[in-house]
């Protein structure tokens, strides 16, 4: 989010930035909501402090309110069926409705759902997913309509098609090499001191 790019010094502002980052890591959405709600709660704290209420009493009341809010959310929540692809796409469309790419949600939502489902080993018991298993490769010159999901390994730097290099390989075999393929470099730095133009011309000819 844009808050992570800001260099803030105020302790309360730093707390809002960390709160936004935590929400982004945990849920991937709702960063604006948590910042707005936290800002409203801080404003309410300022009003209570001005009335002489002790900070400990305010913090204790907020903890009780958080427990009650958690119970309410658990009562109105419904479980997510990872086997229902259409429901997952609908949920992703809701998340994308507030983003810049909302007009392309019909393309990006199915790709996002299929990419996450592709790295889940068991949809019946899965509760979390490691998004580091999904790689996004950006190419200059294309549009969002060119976005596609590749079930495999994609290299960011492709081969040269004009030289006859392959652009896609099916059932490829990957070799794991633990040594450098390039020519070894010397460990010593050599310096050549040239004192006259004749020696320089001789070095260039050689």
PDB file of C-alpha atoms in Angstrom:
ATOM      1  CA  UNK A   1       0.000   0.000   0.000  1.00  0.00           C
ATOM      2  CA  UNK A   2       0.963   3.638  -0.310  1.00  0.00           C
ATOM      3  CA  UNK A   3       1.399   3.940   3.463  1.00  0.00           C
ATOM      4  CA  UNK A   4       4.444   1.673   3.320  1.00  0.00           C
ATOM      5  CA  UNK A   5       6.140   4.251   1.063  1.00  0.00           C
ATOM      6  CA  UNK A   6       5.635   7.103   3.539  1.00  0.00           C
ATOM      7  CA  UNK A   7       8.368   8.147   5.944  1.00  0.00           C
ATOM      8  CA  UNK A   8       6.405   8.973   9.100  1.00  0.00           C
ATOM      9  CA  UNK A   9       7.877   9.969  12.447  1.00  0.00           C
ATOM     10  CA  UNK A  10       4.847  10.329  14.710  1.00  0.00           C
ATOM     11  CA  UNK A  11       4.313   7.228  16.913  1.00  0.00           C
ATOM     12  CA  UNK A  12       0.584   7.099  16.186  1.00  0.00           C
ATOM     13  CA  UNK A  13       1.224   7.426  12.458  1.00  0.00           C
ATOM     14  CA  UNK A  14       3.793   4.612  12.615  1.00  0.00           C
ATOM     15  CA  UNK A  15       1.205   2.461  14.359  1.00  0.00           C
ATOM     16  CA  UNK A  16      -1.265   3.071  11.526  1.00  0.00           C
ATOM     17  CA  UNK A  17       1.363   2.140   8.934  1.00  0.00           C
ATOM     18  CA  UNK A  18       2.194  -1.100  10.768  1.00  0.00           C
ATOM     19  CA  UNK A  19      -1.519  -1.835  11.145  1.00  0.00           C
ATOM     20  CA  UNK A  20      -2.022  -1.424   7.403  1.00  0.00           C
ATOM     21  CA  UNK A  21       0.930  -3.709   6.628  1.00  0.00           C
ATOM     22  CA  UNK A  22      -0.345  -6.374   9.025  1.00  0.00           C
ATOM     23  CA  UNK A  23      -3.781  -6.281   7.419  1.00  0.00           C
ATOM     24  CA  UNK A  24      -2.242  -6.562   3.963  1.00  0.00           C
ATOM     25  CA  UNK A  25      -0.149  -9.586   4.991  1.00  0.00           C
ATOM     26  CA  UNK A  26      -2.976 -11.358   6.816  1.00  0.00           C
ATOM     27  CA  UNK A  27      -5.941 -10.673   4.519  1.00  0.00           C
ATOM     28  CA  UNK A  28      -4.567  -8.957   1.426  1.00  0.00           C
ATOM     29  CA  UNK A  29      -7.392  -6.423   1.489  1.00  0.00           C
ATOM     30  CA  UNK A  30      -9.081  -3.948   3.800  1.00  0.00           C
ATOM     31  CA  UNK A  31      -6.043  -1.783   4.491  1.00  0.00           C
ATOM     32  CA  UNK A  32      -8.022   1.431   4.027  1.00  0.00           C
ATOM     33  CA  UNK A  33     -10.784   0.191   6.313  1.00  0.00           C
ATOM     34  CA  UNK A  34      -8.496  -0.637   9.230  1.00  0.00           C
ATOM     35  CA  UNK A  35      -6.743   2.727   8.968  1.00  0.00           C
ATOM     36  CA  UNK A  36     -10.054   4.624   8.925  1.00  0.00           C
ATOM     37  CA  UNK A  37     -11.441   2.624  11.871  1.00  0.00           C
ATOM     38  CA  UNK A  38      -8.216   2.998  13.853  1.00  0.00           C
ATOM     39  CA  UNK A  39      -8.200   6.739  13.173  1.00  0.00           C
ATOM     40  CA  UNK A  40     -11.775   7.035  14.447  1.00  0.00           C
ATOM     41  CA  UNK A  41     -10.875   5.086  17.581  1.00  0.00           C
ATOM     42  CA  UNK A  42      -7.871   7.328  18.213  1.00  0.00           C
ATOM     43  CA  UNK A  43     -10.108  10.368  17.850  1.00  0.00           C
ATOM     44  CA  UNK A  44     -12.531   8.861  20.364  1.00  0.00           C
ATOM     45  CA  UNK A  45      -9.603   8.231  22.714  1.00  0.00           C
ATOM     46  CA  UNK A  46      -8.664  11.883  22.521  1.00  0.00           C
ATOM     47  CA  UNK A  47     -12.190  12.883  23.517  1.00  0.00           C
ATOM     48  CA  UNK A  48     -12.206  10.448  26.464  1.00  0.00           C
ATOM     49  CA  UNK A  49      -8.783  11.603  27.651  1.00  0.00           C
ATOM     50  CA  UNK A  50      -9.916  15.225  27.574  1.00  0.00           C
ATOM     51  CA  UNK A  51     -12.723  14.257  29.935  1.00  0.00           C
ATOM     52  CA  UNK A  52     -10.214  12.937  32.467  1.00  0.00           C
ATOM     53  CA  UNK A  53     -10.744   9.205  31.938  1.00  0.00           C
ATOM     54  CA  UNK A  54      -7.638   7.165  32.733  1.00  0.00           C
ATOM     55  CA  UNK A  55      -5.868   5.539  29.748  1.00  0.00           C
ATOM     56  CA  UNK A  56      -5.957   2.118  31.464  1.00  0.00           C
ATOM     57  CA  UNK A  57      -9.745   2.261  31.691  1.00  0.00           C
ATOM     58  CA  UNK A  58      -9.974   3.241  28.021  1.00  0.00           C
ATOM     59  CA  UNK A  59      -7.692   0.385  26.942  1.00  0.00           C
ATOM     60  CA  UNK A  60      -9.630  -2.125  29.049  1.00  0.00           C
ATOM     61  CA  UNK A  61     -12.903  -0.975  27.512  1.00  0.00           C
ATOM     62  CA  UNK A  62     -11.485  -1.314  24.012  1.00  0.00           C
ATOM     63  CA  UNK A  63     -10.415  -4.898  24.773  1.00  0.00           C
ATOM     64  CA  UNK A  64     -13.938  -5.758  25.939  1.00  0.00           C
ATOM     65  CA  UNK A  65     -15.378  -4.123  22.823  1.00  0.00           C
ATOM     66  CA  UNK A  66     -12.967  -6.110  20.619  1.00  0.00           C
ATOM     67  CA  UNK A  67     -14.073  -9.396  22.232  1.00  0.00           C
ATOM     68  CA  UNK A  68     -17.730  -8.512  21.695  1.00  0.00           C
ATOM     69  CA  UNK A  69     -17.077  -7.486  18.077  1.00  0.00           C
ATOM     70  CA  UNK A  70     -15.286 -10.790  17.445  1.00  0.00           C
ATOM     71  CA  UNK A  71     -18.308 -12.734  18.733  1.00  0.00           C
ATOM     72  CA  UNK A  72     -20.665 -10.743  16.511  1.00  0.00           C
ATOM     73  CA  UNK A  73     -18.503 -11.322  13.434  1.00  0.00           C
ATOM     74  CA  UNK A  74     -18.278 -15.048  14.151  1.00  0.00           C
ATOM     75  CA  UNK A  75     -22.078 -15.249  14.409  1.00  0.00           C
ATOM     76  CA  UNK A  76     -22.745 -13.516  11.091  1.00  0.00           C
ATOM     77  CA  UNK A  77     -19.824 -15.121   9.225  1.00  0.00           C
ATOM     78  CA  UNK A  78     -20.283 -18.108   6.930  1.00  0.00           C
ATOM     79  CA  UNK A  79     -17.636 -20.684   6.002  1.00  0.00           C
ATOM     80  CA  UNK A  80     -15.821 -20.457   2.692  1.00  0.00           C
ATOM     81  CA  UNK A  81     -16.135 -23.471   0.407  1.00  0.00           C
ATOM     82  CA  UNK A  82     -12.935 -23.759  -1.585  1.00  0.00           C
ATOM     83  CA  UNK A  83     -14.674 -26.147  -3.972  1.00  0.00           C
ATOM     84  CA  UNK A  84     -17.142 -23.424  -5.021  1.00  0.00           C
ATOM     85  CA  UNK A  85     -15.112 -21.537  -7.616  1.00  0.00           C
ATOM     86  CA  UNK A  86     -17.918 -19.125  -8.534  1.00  0.00           C
ATOM     87  CA  UNK A  87     -18.315 -17.978  -4.933  1.00  0.00           C
ATOM     88  CA  UNK A  88     -14.572 -17.381  -4.654  1.00  0.00           C
ATOM     89  CA  UNK A  89     -14.570 -15.329  -7.859  1.00  0.00           C
ATOM     90  CA  UNK A  90     -17.471 -13.267  -6.501  1.00  0.00           C
ATOM     91  CA  UNK A  91     -15.480 -12.582  -3.326  1.00  0.00           C
ATOM     92  CA  UNK A  92     -12.425 -11.516  -5.333  1.00  0.00           C
ATOM     93  CA  UNK A  93     -14.593  -9.236  -7.485  1.00  0.00           C
ATOM     94  CA  UNK A  94     -15.758  -7.552  -4.282  1.00  0.00           C
ATOM     95  CA  UNK A  95     -12.134  -6.963  -3.238  1.00  0.00           C
ATOM     96  CA  UNK A  96     -11.214  -5.563  -6.653  1.00  0.00           C
ATOM     97  CA  UNK A  97     -14.190  -3.196  -6.732  1.00  0.00           C
ATOM     98  CA  UNK A  98     -12.216  -0.574  -4.769  1.00  0.00           C
ATOM     99  CA  UNK A  99      -8.970  -0.996  -6.723  1.00  0.00           C
ATOM    100  CA  UNK A 100      -7.690   0.797  -9.811  1.00  0.00           C
ATOM    101  CA  UNK A 101      -8.094  -2.370 -11.885  1.00  0.00           C
ATOM    102  CA  UNK A 102     -11.776  -2.801 -11.005  1.00  0.00           C
ATOM    103  CA  UNK A 103     -12.768  -2.492 -14.672  1.00  0.00           C
ATOM    104  CA  UNK A 104     -10.647  -5.561 -15.437  1.00  0.00           C
ATOM    105  CA  UNK A 105     -11.961  -7.689 -12.574  1.00  0.00           C
ATOM    106  CA  UNK A 106     -13.615 -10.112 -15.001  1.00  0.00           C
ATOM    107  CA  UNK A 107     -10.114 -11.054 -16.223  1.00  0.00           C
ATOM    108  CA  UNK A 108      -8.091 -10.811 -13.021  1.00  0.00           C
ATOM    109  CA  UNK A 109     -10.554 -12.435 -10.590  1.00  0.00           C
ATOM    110  CA  UNK A 110     -10.584 -15.914 -12.223  1.00  0.00           C
ATOM    111  CA  UNK A 111      -6.790 -15.791 -12.592  1.00  0.00           C
ATOM    112  CA  UNK A 112      -6.342 -14.912  -8.910  1.00  0.00           C
ATOM    113  CA  UNK A 113      -8.697 -17.690  -7.785  1.00  0.00           C
ATOM    114  CA  UNK A 114      -7.179 -20.353 -10.044  1.00  0.00           C
ATOM    115  CA  UNK A 115      -3.608 -19.414  -9.059  1.00  0.00           C
ATOM    116  CA  UNK A 116      -4.369 -19.768  -5.340  1.00  0.00           C
ATOM    117  CA  UNK A 117      -6.327 -22.982  -5.797  1.00  0.00           C
ATOM    118  CA  UNK A 118      -3.437 -24.350  -7.842  1.00  0.00           C
ATOM    119  CA  UNK A 119      -1.013 -24.252  -4.893  1.00  0.00           C
ATOM    120  CA  UNK A 120      -3.439 -25.657  -2.299  1.00  0.00           C
ATOM    121  CA  UNK A 121      -2.766 -29.327  -1.726  1.00  0.00           C
ATOM    122  CA  UNK A 122      -6.008 -30.141   0.134  1.00  0.00           C
ATOM    123  CA  UNK A 123      -9.016 -27.826  -0.211  1.00  0.00           C
ATOM    124  CA  UNK A 124     -10.875 -29.620   2.594  1.00  0.00           C
ATOM    125  CA  UNK A 125      -8.342 -28.846   5.343  1.00  0.00           C
ATOM    126  CA  UNK A 126      -6.487 -25.788   4.039  1.00  0.00           C
ATOM    127  CA  UNK A 127      -6.756 -22.660   6.197  1.00  0.00           C
ATOM    128  CA  UNK A 128      -3.910 -20.595   4.769  1.00  0.00           C
ATOM    129  CA  UNK A 129      -1.695 -20.386   1.703  1.00  0.00           C
ATOM    130  CA  UNK A 130       1.846 -19.213   1.053  1.00  0.00           C
ATOM    131  CA  UNK A 131       1.561 -16.554  -1.644  1.00  0.00           C
ATOM    132  CA  UNK A 132       5.311 -16.756  -2.230  1.00  0.00           C
ATOM    133  CA  UNK A 133       4.574 -19.867  -4.281  1.00  0.00           C
ATOM    134  CA  UNK A 134       2.868 -17.606  -6.837  1.00  0.00           C
ATOM    135  CA  UNK A 135       5.100 -15.446  -8.981  1.00  0.00           C
ATOM    136  CA  UNK A 136       3.992 -12.403 -10.924  1.00  0.00           C
ATOM    137  CA  UNK A 137       6.078 -11.643 -14.006  1.00  0.00           C
ATOM    138  CA  UNK A 138       5.622  -8.199 -15.531  1.00  0.00           C
ATOM    139  CA  UNK A 139       6.428  -7.480 -19.156  1.00  0.00           C
ATOM    140  CA  UNK A 140       6.709  -3.989 -20.631  1.00  0.00           C
ATOM    141  CA  UNK A 141       4.516  -3.227 -23.607  1.00  0.00           C
ATOM    142  CA  UNK A 142       1.468  -5.343 -22.820  1.00  0.00           C
ATOM    143  CA  UNK A 143      -1.934  -4.550 -21.333  1.00  0.00           C
ATOM    144  CA  UNK A 144      -4.018  -6.089 -18.571  1.00  0.00           C
ATOM    145  CA  UNK A 145      -5.955  -7.976 -21.235  1.00  0.00           C
ATOM    146  CA  UNK A 146      -2.737  -9.895 -22.007  1.00  0.00           C
ATOM    147  CA  UNK A 147      -2.579 -11.289 -18.465  1.00  0.00           C
ATOM    148  CA  UNK A 148      -2.602 -15.075 -18.329  1.00  0.00           C
ATOM    149  CA  UNK A 149      -2.045 -17.829 -15.808  1.00  0.00           C
ATOM    150  CA  UNK A 150       0.806 -20.224 -16.518  1.00  0.00           C
ATOM    151  CA  UNK A 151       0.828 -23.502 -14.608  1.00  0.00           C
ATOM    152  CA  UNK A 152       4.568 -23.962 -14.589  1.00  0.00           C
ATOM    153  CA  UNK A 153       7.832 -22.077 -14.337  1.00  0.00           C
ATOM    154  CA  UNK A 154       8.136 -18.665 -15.972  1.00  0.00           C
ATOM    155  CA  UNK A 155      11.464 -16.911 -16.429  1.00  0.00           C
ATOM    156  CA  UNK A 156      11.349 -13.137 -16.355  1.00  0.00           C
ATOM    157  CA  UNK A 157      14.057 -12.883 -19.025  1.00  0.00           C
ATOM    158  CA  UNK A 158      12.909 -14.911 -22.003  1.00  0.00           C
ATOM    159  CA  UNK A 159      14.895 -16.320 -24.885  1.00  0.00           C
ATOM    160  CA  UNK A 160      15.591 -14.459 -28.095  1.00  0.00           C
ATOM    161  CA  UNK A 161      12.959 -15.549 -30.593  1.00  0.00           C
ATOM    162  CA  UNK A 162      14.779 -13.956 -33.535  1.00  0.00           C
ATOM    163  CA  UNK A 163      17.751 -16.251 -32.862  1.00  0.00           C
ATOM    164  CA  UNK A 164      15.563 -19.345 -32.884  1.00  0.00           C
ATOM    165  CA  UNK A 165      15.316 -19.717 -29.115  1.00  0.00           C
ATOM    166  CA  UNK A 166      12.286 -21.513 -27.622  1.00  0.00           C
ATOM    167  CA  UNK A 167       9.563 -19.490 -25.924  1.00  0.00           C
ATOM    168  CA  UNK A 168       7.734 -22.442 -24.349  1.00  0.00           C
ATOM    169  CA  UNK A 169       8.832 -25.972 -23.412  1.00  0.00           C
ATOM    170  CA  UNK A 170       6.448 -28.726 -22.327  1.00  0.00           C
ATOM    171  CA  UNK A 171       7.559 -31.547 -20.000  1.00  0.00           C
ATOM    172  CA  UNK A 172      10.929 -29.884 -19.590  1.00  0.00           C
ATOM    173  CA  UNK A 173      13.754 -31.408 -17.544  1.00  0.00           C
ATOM    174  CA  UNK A 174      15.575 -29.040 -15.202  1.00  0.00           C
ATOM    175  CA  UNK A 175      19.220 -29.621 -14.273  1.00  0.00           C
ATOM    176  CA  UNK A 176      20.371 -28.410 -10.856  1.00  0.00           C
ATOM    177  CA  UNK A 177      23.979 -27.276 -11.193  1.00  0.00           C
ATOM    178  CA  UNK A 178      25.948 -26.147  -8.150  1.00  0.00           C
ATOM    179  CA  UNK A 179      28.956 -24.679  -9.932  1.00  0.00           C
ATOM    180  CA  UNK A 180      29.531 -21.688 -12.168  1.00  0.00           C
ATOM    181  CA  UNK A 181      29.308 -22.275 -15.925  1.00  0.00           C
ATOM    182  CA  UNK A 182      31.212 -19.139 -16.869  1.00  0.00           C
ATOM    183  CA  UNK A 183      34.973 -18.973 -17.227  1.00  0.00           C
ATOM    184  CA  UNK A 184      36.765 -18.647 -13.901  1.00  0.00           C
ATOM    185  CA  UNK A 185      38.158 -15.297 -12.968  1.00  0.00           C
ATOM    186  CA  UNK A 186      41.643 -14.775 -11.630  1.00  0.00           C
ATOM    187  CA  UNK A 187      42.072 -13.912  -7.995  1.00  0.00           C
ATOM    188  CA  UNK A 188      44.860 -11.431  -8.816  1.00  0.00           C
ATOM    189  CA  UNK A 189      44.454  -7.930 -10.173  1.00  0.00           C
ATOM    190  CA  UNK A 190      46.982  -7.173 -12.898  1.00  0.00           C
ATOM    191  CA  UNK A 191      48.024  -3.625 -13.739  1.00  0.00           C
ATOM    192  CA  UNK A 192      49.895  -2.581 -16.869  1.00  0.00           C
ATOM    193  CA  UNK A 193      51.907   0.635 -16.752  1.00  0.00           C
ATOM    194  CA  UNK A 194      52.526   2.245 -20.169  1.00  0.00           C
ATOM    195  CA  UNK A 195      55.281   4.827 -20.322  1.00  0.00           C
ATOM    196  CA  UNK A 196      55.313   5.795 -24.019  1.00  0.00           C
ATOM    197  CA  UNK A 197      53.057   5.779 -27.092  1.00  0.00           C
ATOM    198  CA  UNK A 198      55.050   3.042 -28.834  1.00  0.00           C
ATOM    199  CA  UNK A 199      54.309   0.580 -26.040  1.00  0.00           C
ATOM    200  CA  UNK A 200      50.638   1.545 -26.142  1.00  0.00           C
ATOM    201  CA  UNK A 201      50.465   0.863 -29.899  1.00  0.00           C
ATOM    202  CA  UNK A 202      52.180  -2.497 -29.411  1.00  0.00           C
ATOM    203  CA  UNK A 203      49.649  -3.489 -26.712  1.00  0.00           C
ATOM    204  CA  UNK A 204      46.753  -2.520 -28.935  1.00  0.00           C
ATOM    205  CA  UNK A 205      48.136  -4.570 -31.816  1.00  0.00           C
ATOM    206  CA  UNK A 206      48.558  -7.618 -29.598  1.00  0.00           C
TER     207      UNK A 206
END
